């Protein structure tokens, strides 16, 4: 066997061992699927924490608009109550005749969840095709107000 072939085998073996060590290290650093991980410092959080006690990060909820005048826009829910209506001053202003002046609101709950409530609108609020007066939102819920639809997402 030539010296070049021997060096190639040694280098190839060393690269294979290095790749194996990288894969093992990556799996070791990945928390189990049932654990909540901070999006800021990547430390494991207790399930009851609404924000990371190490760095202060908290998951941000957002609405990703898919239909209507705000299609392809994203709104991060930063206020305690995000209001939806056709009147100026609402957090989300929808110029739509099917939207009441003060149509609905999304409130951040103490446990970190979010609740959608109809404010007594004429045409109602729909979540996943069902008319609801109030609903705690889940990841992926589709909210319809007038002719606007948005997907609720939370990190």
Short mmCIF file of C-alpha atoms in Angstrom, two decimals:
data_model
loop_
_atom_site.label_atom_id
_atom_site.label_comp_id
_atom_site.label_asym_id
_atom_site.label_seq_id
_atom_site.Cartn_x
_atom_site.Cartn_y
_atom_site.Cartn_z
CA UNK A 1 0.00 0.00 0.00
CA UNK A 2 1.37 3.42 -0.88
CA UNK A 3 2.02 6.17 1.65
CA UNK A 4 -0.57 8.44 -0.02
CA UNK A 5 -3.29 5.81 0.32
CA UNK A 6 -2.40 5.22 3.97
CA UNK A 7 -2.54 8.97 4.72
CA UNK A 8 -5.92 9.16 2.94
CA UNK A 9 -7.34 6.34 5.07
CA UNK A 10 -6.07 7.95 8.29
CA UNK A 11 -7.43 11.41 7.36
CA UNK A 12 -10.77 9.92 6.25
CA UNK A 13 -11.06 7.97 9.50
CA UNK A 14 -10.25 11.06 11.56
CA UNK A 15 -12.92 13.09 9.72
CA UNK A 16 -15.49 10.31 10.28
CA UNK A 17 -14.70 10.20 14.03
CA UNK A 18 -14.94 14.00 14.25
CA UNK A 19 -18.34 14.01 12.53
CA UNK A 20 -19.57 11.27 14.88
CA UNK A 21 -18.47 13.30 17.91
CA UNK A 22 -20.28 16.39 16.59
CA UNK A 23 -23.52 14.42 16.11
CA UNK A 24 -23.28 12.95 19.62
CA UNK A 25 -22.64 16.39 21.15
CA UNK A 26 -25.60 17.90 19.29
CA UNK A 27 -27.94 15.18 20.54
CA UNK A 28 -26.65 15.57 24.08
CA UNK A 29 -27.36 19.33 24.09
CA UNK A 30 -30.90 18.93 22.75
CA UNK A 31 -33.49 18.94 25.57
CA UNK A 32 -36.23 16.29 25.64
CA UNK A 33 -39.34 17.14 23.60
CA UNK A 34 -41.49 17.63 26.72
CA UNK A 35 -39.26 20.41 28.12
CA UNK A 36 -39.84 24.11 27.56
CA UNK A 37 -36.71 25.95 26.39
CA UNK A 38 -36.03 29.68 26.58
CA UNK A 39 -35.86 31.36 23.18
CA UNK A 40 -33.26 33.78 24.52
CA UNK A 41 -30.66 31.94 26.59
CA UNK A 42 -31.74 28.38 25.54
CA UNK A 43 -31.95 27.18 29.18
CA UNK A 44 -34.66 24.76 30.26
CA UNK A 45 -37.68 26.49 31.76
CA UNK A 46 -40.32 25.06 34.09
CA UNK A 47 -43.65 24.54 32.31
CA UNK A 48 -45.42 27.03 34.62
CA UNK A 49 -43.05 29.90 33.84
CA UNK A 50 -44.56 32.55 31.56
CA UNK A 51 -41.11 34.12 31.07
CA UNK A 52 -37.52 32.97 31.54
CA UNK A 53 -36.31 33.68 35.06
CA UNK A 54 -32.71 33.63 33.84
CA UNK A 55 -32.81 36.24 31.06
CA UNK A 56 -36.38 37.64 31.09
CA UNK A 57 -37.34 36.39 27.60
CA UNK A 58 -41.02 35.61 27.09
CA UNK A 59 -42.64 33.95 24.09
CA UNK A 60 -44.18 36.42 21.68
CA UNK A 61 -47.55 35.70 20.17
CA UNK A 62 -48.41 37.02 16.75
CA UNK A 63 -51.11 37.18 14.13
CA UNK A 64 -50.08 36.23 10.60
CA UNK A 65 -52.70 37.68 8.26
CA UNK A 66 -53.63 35.43 5.35
CA UNK A 67 -56.76 37.12 3.88
CA UNK A 68 -58.04 40.67 3.69
CA UNK A 69 -56.39 44.09 3.56
CA UNK A 70 -53.55 43.01 5.87
CA UNK A 71 -52.70 39.80 3.99
CA UNK A 72 -49.01 38.82 4.21
CA UNK A 73 -48.45 41.06 7.26
CA UNK A 74 -47.49 39.96 10.76
CA UNK A 75 -48.57 41.67 13.98
CA UNK A 76 -46.75 40.84 17.21
CA UNK A 77 -49.10 40.95 20.20
CA UNK A 78 -47.20 43.19 22.64
CA UNK A 79 -50.09 44.99 24.37
CA UNK A 80 -52.05 43.53 27.30
CA UNK A 81 -55.16 43.87 25.09
CA UNK A 82 -54.93 44.07 21.31
CA UNK A 83 -58.12 45.61 19.95
CA UNK A 84 -59.58 44.92 16.51
CA UNK A 85 -62.03 47.27 14.84
CA UNK A 86 -62.77 49.69 12.03
CA UNK A 87 -62.24 52.84 14.12
CA UNK A 88 -58.93 54.69 14.41
CA UNK A 89 -57.29 53.95 17.74
CA UNK A 90 -57.77 50.18 17.50
CA UNK A 91 -54.55 48.15 17.60
CA UNK A 92 -55.66 46.56 14.33
CA UNK A 93 -57.71 48.89 12.12
CA UNK A 94 -59.63 47.04 9.40
CA UNK A 95 -61.31 49.16 6.72
CA UNK A 96 -64.05 46.64 6.09
CA UNK A 97 -67.84 47.23 6.18
CA UNK A 98 -68.27 43.84 7.91
CA UNK A 99 -66.10 44.96 10.86
CA UNK A 100 -67.67 46.86 13.76
CA UNK A 101 -66.02 49.98 15.17
CA UNK A 102 -64.94 48.03 18.26
CA UNK A 103 -65.22 44.46 17.02
CA UNK A 104 -63.01 42.22 19.20
CA UNK A 105 -59.95 42.01 21.40
CA UNK A 106 -57.15 39.62 22.25
CA UNK A 107 -56.07 39.71 25.88
CA UNK A 108 -52.89 38.26 27.37
CA UNK A 109 -53.74 35.97 30.27
CA UNK A 110 -51.71 35.71 33.51
CA UNK A 111 -50.66 32.15 32.61
CA UNK A 112 -49.11 33.36 29.32
CA UNK A 113 -52.03 32.30 27.14
CA UNK A 114 -54.18 34.56 24.98
CA UNK A 115 -57.96 34.95 24.90
CA UNK A 116 -60.02 36.30 22.00
CA UNK A 117 -63.33 38.00 22.86
CA UNK A 118 -66.08 39.44 20.68
CA UNK A 119 -66.99 42.95 21.89
CA UNK A 120 -70.63 42.54 20.82
CA UNK A 121 -69.98 43.01 17.11
CA UNK A 122 -72.74 42.77 14.53
CA UNK A 123 -71.13 40.02 12.42
CA UNK A 124 -69.28 38.09 15.13
CA UNK A 125 -65.84 36.53 15.45
CA UNK A 126 -64.96 33.12 14.03
CA UNK A 127 -62.21 30.76 15.13
CA UNK A 128 -61.53 27.79 12.86
CA UNK A 129 -64.89 28.37 11.16
CA UNK A 130 -66.97 28.47 14.36
CA UNK A 131 -68.63 31.64 15.67
CA UNK A 132 -67.41 32.23 19.24
CA UNK A 133 -68.11 34.89 21.85
CA UNK A 134 -64.84 34.10 23.65
CA UNK A 135 -62.04 31.55 23.21
CA UNK A 136 -58.60 30.82 24.61
CA UNK A 137 -56.41 30.71 21.52
CA UNK A 138 -54.33 27.71 20.54
CA UNK A 139 -51.34 27.55 18.21
CA UNK A 140 -52.55 27.62 14.61
CA UNK A 141 -56.10 28.88 15.29
CA UNK A 142 -57.52 30.76 12.31
CA UNK A 143 -59.35 33.91 13.38
CA UNK A 144 -61.83 35.60 11.03
CA UNK A 145 -63.14 39.11 11.57
CA UNK A 146 -65.17 40.44 8.64
CA UNK A 147 -63.25 39.55 5.48
CA UNK A 148 -59.91 39.29 7.26
CA UNK A 149 -58.34 36.02 8.39
CA UNK A 150 -55.24 35.60 10.53
CA UNK A 151 -53.40 32.63 11.99
CA UNK A 152 -52.55 32.82 15.70
CA UNK A 153 -49.00 31.70 16.45
CA UNK A 154 -47.02 31.60 19.66
CA UNK A 155 -43.36 30.65 20.06
#
